[in-house]
PDB file of C-alpha atoms in Angstrom:
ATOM      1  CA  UNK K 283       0.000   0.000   0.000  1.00  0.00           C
ATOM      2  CA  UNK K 284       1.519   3.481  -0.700  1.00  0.00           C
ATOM      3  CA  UNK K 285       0.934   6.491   1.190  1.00  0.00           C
ATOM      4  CA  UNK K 286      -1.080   9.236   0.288  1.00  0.00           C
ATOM      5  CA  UNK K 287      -0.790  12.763   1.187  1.00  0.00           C
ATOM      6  CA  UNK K 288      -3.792  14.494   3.209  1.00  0.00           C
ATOM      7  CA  UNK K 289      -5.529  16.175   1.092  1.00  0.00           C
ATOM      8  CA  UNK K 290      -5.291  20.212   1.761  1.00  0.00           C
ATOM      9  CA  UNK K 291      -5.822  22.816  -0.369  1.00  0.00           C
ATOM     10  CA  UNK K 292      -5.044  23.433  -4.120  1.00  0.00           C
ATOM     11  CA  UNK K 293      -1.575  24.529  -2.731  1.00  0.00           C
ATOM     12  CA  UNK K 294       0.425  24.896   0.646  1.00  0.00           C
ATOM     13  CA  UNK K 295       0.445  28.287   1.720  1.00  0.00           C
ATOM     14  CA  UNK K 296       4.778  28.599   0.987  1.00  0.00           C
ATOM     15  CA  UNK K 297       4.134  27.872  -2.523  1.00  0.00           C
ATOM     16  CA  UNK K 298       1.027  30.088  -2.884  1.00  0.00           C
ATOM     17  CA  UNK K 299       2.756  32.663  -1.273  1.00  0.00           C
ATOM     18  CA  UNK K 300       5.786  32.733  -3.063  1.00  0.00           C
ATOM     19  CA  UNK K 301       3.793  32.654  -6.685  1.00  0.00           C
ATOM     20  CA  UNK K 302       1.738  35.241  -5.985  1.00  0.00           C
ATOM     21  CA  UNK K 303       4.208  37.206  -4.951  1.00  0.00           C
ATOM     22  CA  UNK K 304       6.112  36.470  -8.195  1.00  0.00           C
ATOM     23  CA  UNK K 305       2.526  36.938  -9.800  1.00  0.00           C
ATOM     24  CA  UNK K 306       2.242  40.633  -8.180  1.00  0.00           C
ATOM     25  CA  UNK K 307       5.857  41.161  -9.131  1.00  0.00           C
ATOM     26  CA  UNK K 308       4.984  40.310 -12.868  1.00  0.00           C
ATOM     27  CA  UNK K 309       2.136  42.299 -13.003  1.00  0.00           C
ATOM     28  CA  UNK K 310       3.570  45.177 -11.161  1.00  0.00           C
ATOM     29  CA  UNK K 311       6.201  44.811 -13.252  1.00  0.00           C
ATOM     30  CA  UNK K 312       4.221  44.689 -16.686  1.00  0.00           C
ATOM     31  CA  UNK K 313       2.347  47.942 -15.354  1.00  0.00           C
ATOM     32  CA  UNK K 314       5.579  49.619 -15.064  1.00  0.00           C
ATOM     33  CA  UNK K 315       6.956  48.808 -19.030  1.00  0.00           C
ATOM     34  CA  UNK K 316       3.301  49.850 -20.233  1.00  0.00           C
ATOM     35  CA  UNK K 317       3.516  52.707 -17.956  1.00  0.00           C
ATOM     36  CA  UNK K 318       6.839  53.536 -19.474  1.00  0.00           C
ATOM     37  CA  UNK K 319       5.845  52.501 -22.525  1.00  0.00           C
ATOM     38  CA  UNK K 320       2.851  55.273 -22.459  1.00  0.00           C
ATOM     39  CA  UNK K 321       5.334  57.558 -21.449  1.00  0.00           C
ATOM     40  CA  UNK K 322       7.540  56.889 -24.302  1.00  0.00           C
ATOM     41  CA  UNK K 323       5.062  57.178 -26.291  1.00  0.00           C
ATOM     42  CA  UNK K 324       2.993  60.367 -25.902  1.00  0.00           C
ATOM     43  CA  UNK K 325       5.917  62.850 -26.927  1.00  0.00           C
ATOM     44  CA  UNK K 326       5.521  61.200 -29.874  1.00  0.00           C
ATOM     45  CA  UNK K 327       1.585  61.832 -30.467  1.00  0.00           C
ATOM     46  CA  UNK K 328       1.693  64.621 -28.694  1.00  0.00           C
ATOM     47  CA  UNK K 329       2.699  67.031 -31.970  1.00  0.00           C
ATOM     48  CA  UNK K 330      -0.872  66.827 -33.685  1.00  0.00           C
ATOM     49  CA  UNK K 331      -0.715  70.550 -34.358  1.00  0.00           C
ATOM     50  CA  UNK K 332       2.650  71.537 -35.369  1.00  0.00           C
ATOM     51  CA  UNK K 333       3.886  74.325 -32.863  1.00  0.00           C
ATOM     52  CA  UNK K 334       3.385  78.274 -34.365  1.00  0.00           C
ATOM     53  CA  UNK K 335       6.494  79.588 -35.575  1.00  0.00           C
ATOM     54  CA  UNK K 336       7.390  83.138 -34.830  1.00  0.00           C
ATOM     55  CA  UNK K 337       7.033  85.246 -37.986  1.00  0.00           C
ATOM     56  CA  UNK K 338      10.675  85.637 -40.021  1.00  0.00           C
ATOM     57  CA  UNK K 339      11.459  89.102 -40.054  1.00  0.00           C
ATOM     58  CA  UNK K 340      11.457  90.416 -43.660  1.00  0.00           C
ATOM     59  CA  UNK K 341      14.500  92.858 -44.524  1.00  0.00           C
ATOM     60  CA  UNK K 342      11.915  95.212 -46.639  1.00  0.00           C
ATOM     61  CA  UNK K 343      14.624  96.773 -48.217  1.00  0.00           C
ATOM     62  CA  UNK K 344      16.047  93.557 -49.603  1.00  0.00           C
ATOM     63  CA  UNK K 345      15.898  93.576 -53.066  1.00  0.00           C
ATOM     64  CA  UNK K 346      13.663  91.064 -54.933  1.00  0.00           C
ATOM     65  CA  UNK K 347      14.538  87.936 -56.747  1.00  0.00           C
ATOM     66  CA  UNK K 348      14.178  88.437 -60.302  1.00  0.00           C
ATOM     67  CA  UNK K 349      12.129  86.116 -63.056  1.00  0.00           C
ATOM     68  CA  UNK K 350      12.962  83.613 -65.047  1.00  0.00           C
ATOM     69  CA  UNK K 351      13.212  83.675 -68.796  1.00  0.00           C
ATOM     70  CA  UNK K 352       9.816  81.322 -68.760  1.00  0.00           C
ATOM     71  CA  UNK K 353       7.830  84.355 -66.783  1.00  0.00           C
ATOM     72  CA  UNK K 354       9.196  87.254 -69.171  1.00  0.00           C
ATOM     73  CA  UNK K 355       7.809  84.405 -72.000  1.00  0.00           C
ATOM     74  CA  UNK K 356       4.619  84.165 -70.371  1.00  0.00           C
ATOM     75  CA  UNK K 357       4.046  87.652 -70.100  1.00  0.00           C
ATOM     76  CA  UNK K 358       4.269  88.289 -74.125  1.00  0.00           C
ATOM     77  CA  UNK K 359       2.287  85.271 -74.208  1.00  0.00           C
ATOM     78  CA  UNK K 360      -0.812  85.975 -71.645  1.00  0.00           C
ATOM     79  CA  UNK K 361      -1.416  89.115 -73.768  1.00  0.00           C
ATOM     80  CA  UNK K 362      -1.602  87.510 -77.036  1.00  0.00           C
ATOM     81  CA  UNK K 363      -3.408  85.117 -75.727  1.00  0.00           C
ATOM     82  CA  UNK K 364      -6.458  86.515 -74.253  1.00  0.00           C
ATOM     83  CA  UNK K 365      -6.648  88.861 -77.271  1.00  0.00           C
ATOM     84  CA  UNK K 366      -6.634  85.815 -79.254  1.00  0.00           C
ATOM     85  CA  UNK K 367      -9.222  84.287 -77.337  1.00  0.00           C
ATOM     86  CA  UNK K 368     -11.337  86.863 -75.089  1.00  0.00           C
ATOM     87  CA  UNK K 369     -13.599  83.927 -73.878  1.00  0.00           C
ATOM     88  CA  UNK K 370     -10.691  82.447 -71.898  1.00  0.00           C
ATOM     89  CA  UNK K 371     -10.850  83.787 -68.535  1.00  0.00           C
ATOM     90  CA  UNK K 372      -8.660  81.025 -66.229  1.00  0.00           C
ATOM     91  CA  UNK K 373      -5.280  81.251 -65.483  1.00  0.00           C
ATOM     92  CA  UNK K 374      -4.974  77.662 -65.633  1.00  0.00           C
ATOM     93  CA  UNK K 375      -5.717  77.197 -69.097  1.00  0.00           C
ATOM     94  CA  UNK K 376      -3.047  80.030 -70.263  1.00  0.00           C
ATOM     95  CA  UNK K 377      -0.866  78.392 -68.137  1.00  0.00           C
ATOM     96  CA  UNK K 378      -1.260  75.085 -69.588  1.00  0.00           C
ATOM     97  CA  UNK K 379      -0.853  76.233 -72.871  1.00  0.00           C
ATOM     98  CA  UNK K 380       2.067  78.749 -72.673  1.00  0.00           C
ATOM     99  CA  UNK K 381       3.972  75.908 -70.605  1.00  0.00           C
ATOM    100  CA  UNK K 382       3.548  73.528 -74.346  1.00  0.00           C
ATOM    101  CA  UNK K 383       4.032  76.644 -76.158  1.00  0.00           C
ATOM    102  CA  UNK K 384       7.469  76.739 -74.176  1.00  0.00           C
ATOM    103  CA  UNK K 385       8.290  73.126 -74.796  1.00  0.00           C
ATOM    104  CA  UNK K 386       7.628  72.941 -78.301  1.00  0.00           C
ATOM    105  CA  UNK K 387       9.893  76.567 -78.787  1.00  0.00           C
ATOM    106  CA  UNK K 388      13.783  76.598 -80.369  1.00  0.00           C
ATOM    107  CA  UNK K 389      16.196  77.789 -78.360  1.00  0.00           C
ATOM    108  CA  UNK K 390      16.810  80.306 -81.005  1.00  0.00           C
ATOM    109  CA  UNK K 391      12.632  81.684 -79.977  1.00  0.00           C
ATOM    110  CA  UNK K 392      13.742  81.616 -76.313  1.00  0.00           C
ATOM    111  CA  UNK K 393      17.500  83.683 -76.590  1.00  0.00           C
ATOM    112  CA  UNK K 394      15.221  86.613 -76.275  1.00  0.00           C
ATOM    113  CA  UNK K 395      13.911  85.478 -73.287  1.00  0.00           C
ATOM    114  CA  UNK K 396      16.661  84.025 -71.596  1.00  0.00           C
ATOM    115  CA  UNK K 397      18.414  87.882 -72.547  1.00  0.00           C
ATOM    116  CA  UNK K 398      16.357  89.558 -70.976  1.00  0.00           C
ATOM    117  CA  UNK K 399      16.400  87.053 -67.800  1.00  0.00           C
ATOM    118  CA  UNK K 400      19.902  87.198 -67.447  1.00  0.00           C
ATOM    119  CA  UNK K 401      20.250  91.022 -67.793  1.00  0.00           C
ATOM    120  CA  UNK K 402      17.691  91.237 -64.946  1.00  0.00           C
ATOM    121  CA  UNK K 403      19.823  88.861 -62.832  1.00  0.00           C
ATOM    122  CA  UNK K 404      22.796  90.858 -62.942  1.00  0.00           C
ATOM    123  CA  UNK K 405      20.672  93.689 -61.891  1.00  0.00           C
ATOM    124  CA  UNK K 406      19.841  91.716 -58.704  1.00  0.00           C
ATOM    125  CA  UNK K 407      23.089  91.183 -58.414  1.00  0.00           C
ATOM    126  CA  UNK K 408      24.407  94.451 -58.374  1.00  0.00           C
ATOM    127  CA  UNK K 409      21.560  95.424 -56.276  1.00  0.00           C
ATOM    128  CA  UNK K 410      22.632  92.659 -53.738  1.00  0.00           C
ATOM    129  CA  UNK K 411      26.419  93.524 -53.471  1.00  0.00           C
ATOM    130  CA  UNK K 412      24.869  96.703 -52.153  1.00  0.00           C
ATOM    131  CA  UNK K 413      22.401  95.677 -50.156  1.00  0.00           C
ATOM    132  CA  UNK K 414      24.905  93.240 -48.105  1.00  0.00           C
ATOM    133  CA  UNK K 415      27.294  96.268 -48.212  1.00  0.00           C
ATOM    134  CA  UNK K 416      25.038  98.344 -46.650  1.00  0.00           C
ATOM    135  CA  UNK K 417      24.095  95.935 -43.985  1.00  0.00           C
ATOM    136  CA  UNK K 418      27.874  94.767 -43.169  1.00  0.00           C
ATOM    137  CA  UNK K 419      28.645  98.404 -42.726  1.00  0.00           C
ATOM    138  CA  UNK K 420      25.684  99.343 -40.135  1.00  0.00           C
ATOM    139  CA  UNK K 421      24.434 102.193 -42.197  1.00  0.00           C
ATOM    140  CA  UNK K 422      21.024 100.378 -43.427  1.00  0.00           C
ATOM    141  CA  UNK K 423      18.044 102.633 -43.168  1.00  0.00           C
ATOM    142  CA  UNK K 424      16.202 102.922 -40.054  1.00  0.00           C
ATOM    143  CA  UNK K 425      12.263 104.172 -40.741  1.00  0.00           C
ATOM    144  CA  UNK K 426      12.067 107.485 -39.822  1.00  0.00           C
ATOM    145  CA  UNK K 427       9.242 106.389 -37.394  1.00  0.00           C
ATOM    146  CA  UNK K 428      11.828 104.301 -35.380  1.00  0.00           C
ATOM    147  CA  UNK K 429      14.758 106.946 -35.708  1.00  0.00           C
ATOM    148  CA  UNK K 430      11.990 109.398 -34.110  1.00  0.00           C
ATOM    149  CA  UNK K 431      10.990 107.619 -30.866  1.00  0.00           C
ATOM    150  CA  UNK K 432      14.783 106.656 -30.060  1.00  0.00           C
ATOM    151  CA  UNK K 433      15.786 110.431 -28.921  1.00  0.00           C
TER     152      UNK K 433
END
């Protein structure tokens, strides 16, 4: 005959103690990563709406960028256009069809163009060596609104 052990409960209390405390442990545990997790997380879905930028400054004396040899073309071509064709109101459609117009042209058609683009850019240029000199040496113009309030 072989011995059997009294029957007790599902488990003796040193083993159910131990395993739940591992069981807490675990869970405690698992809270923490998802905790850290959530943590890591929300910088990252925090940004929904992108954070306002301060408004650039814009030097107002600066001079402007000049066109391209394809705006100076669509110029001369807008006009002709809508004289051609009065009923033509949208920019889109003189657009589209100056832009072929451009493809299909020689380069000999465009030298005017591209003439009158480039004599424009060294105007900028010019313009810019000055502008930057200007600035570099202090002496760029204060408004006279500014200059009047500072005495």
């Amino acid at each position: 005959m072989t011995k059997r052990a009294p029957k007790s409960g599902p488990l003796s209390p040193s083993c159910s103690g131990g395993s739940s405390r591992n069981l807490e442990l675990a869970v405690k545990s698992s809270e923490g990563a998802r905790r850290s997790t959530r943590l890591r997380l929300q910088p990252l879905r925090k940004p929904k709406t992108s954070p306002k930028k301060k408004p650039v400054k814009l030097q107002t004396k600066m001079p402007k960028k000049p066109a391209t040899a394809f705006f100076f073309f669509l110029d001369d071509f807008r006009k002709q256009y809508q004289e051609e064709n009065p009923d033509v109101k949208s920019m889109r459609e003189i657009g589209k069809t100056c832009g072929e117009k451009w493809k299909t042209m020689t380069y000999e058609e465009k030298v005017k163009y591209y003439d009158i683009a480039t004599e424009k850019r060294e105007e900028f240029h010019r313009a810019m060596t000055e502008y930057t000199k200007r600035m570099e040496s202090g002496a760029h113009d204060e408004s006279e609104t500014d200059s009047d309030y500072s005495e």
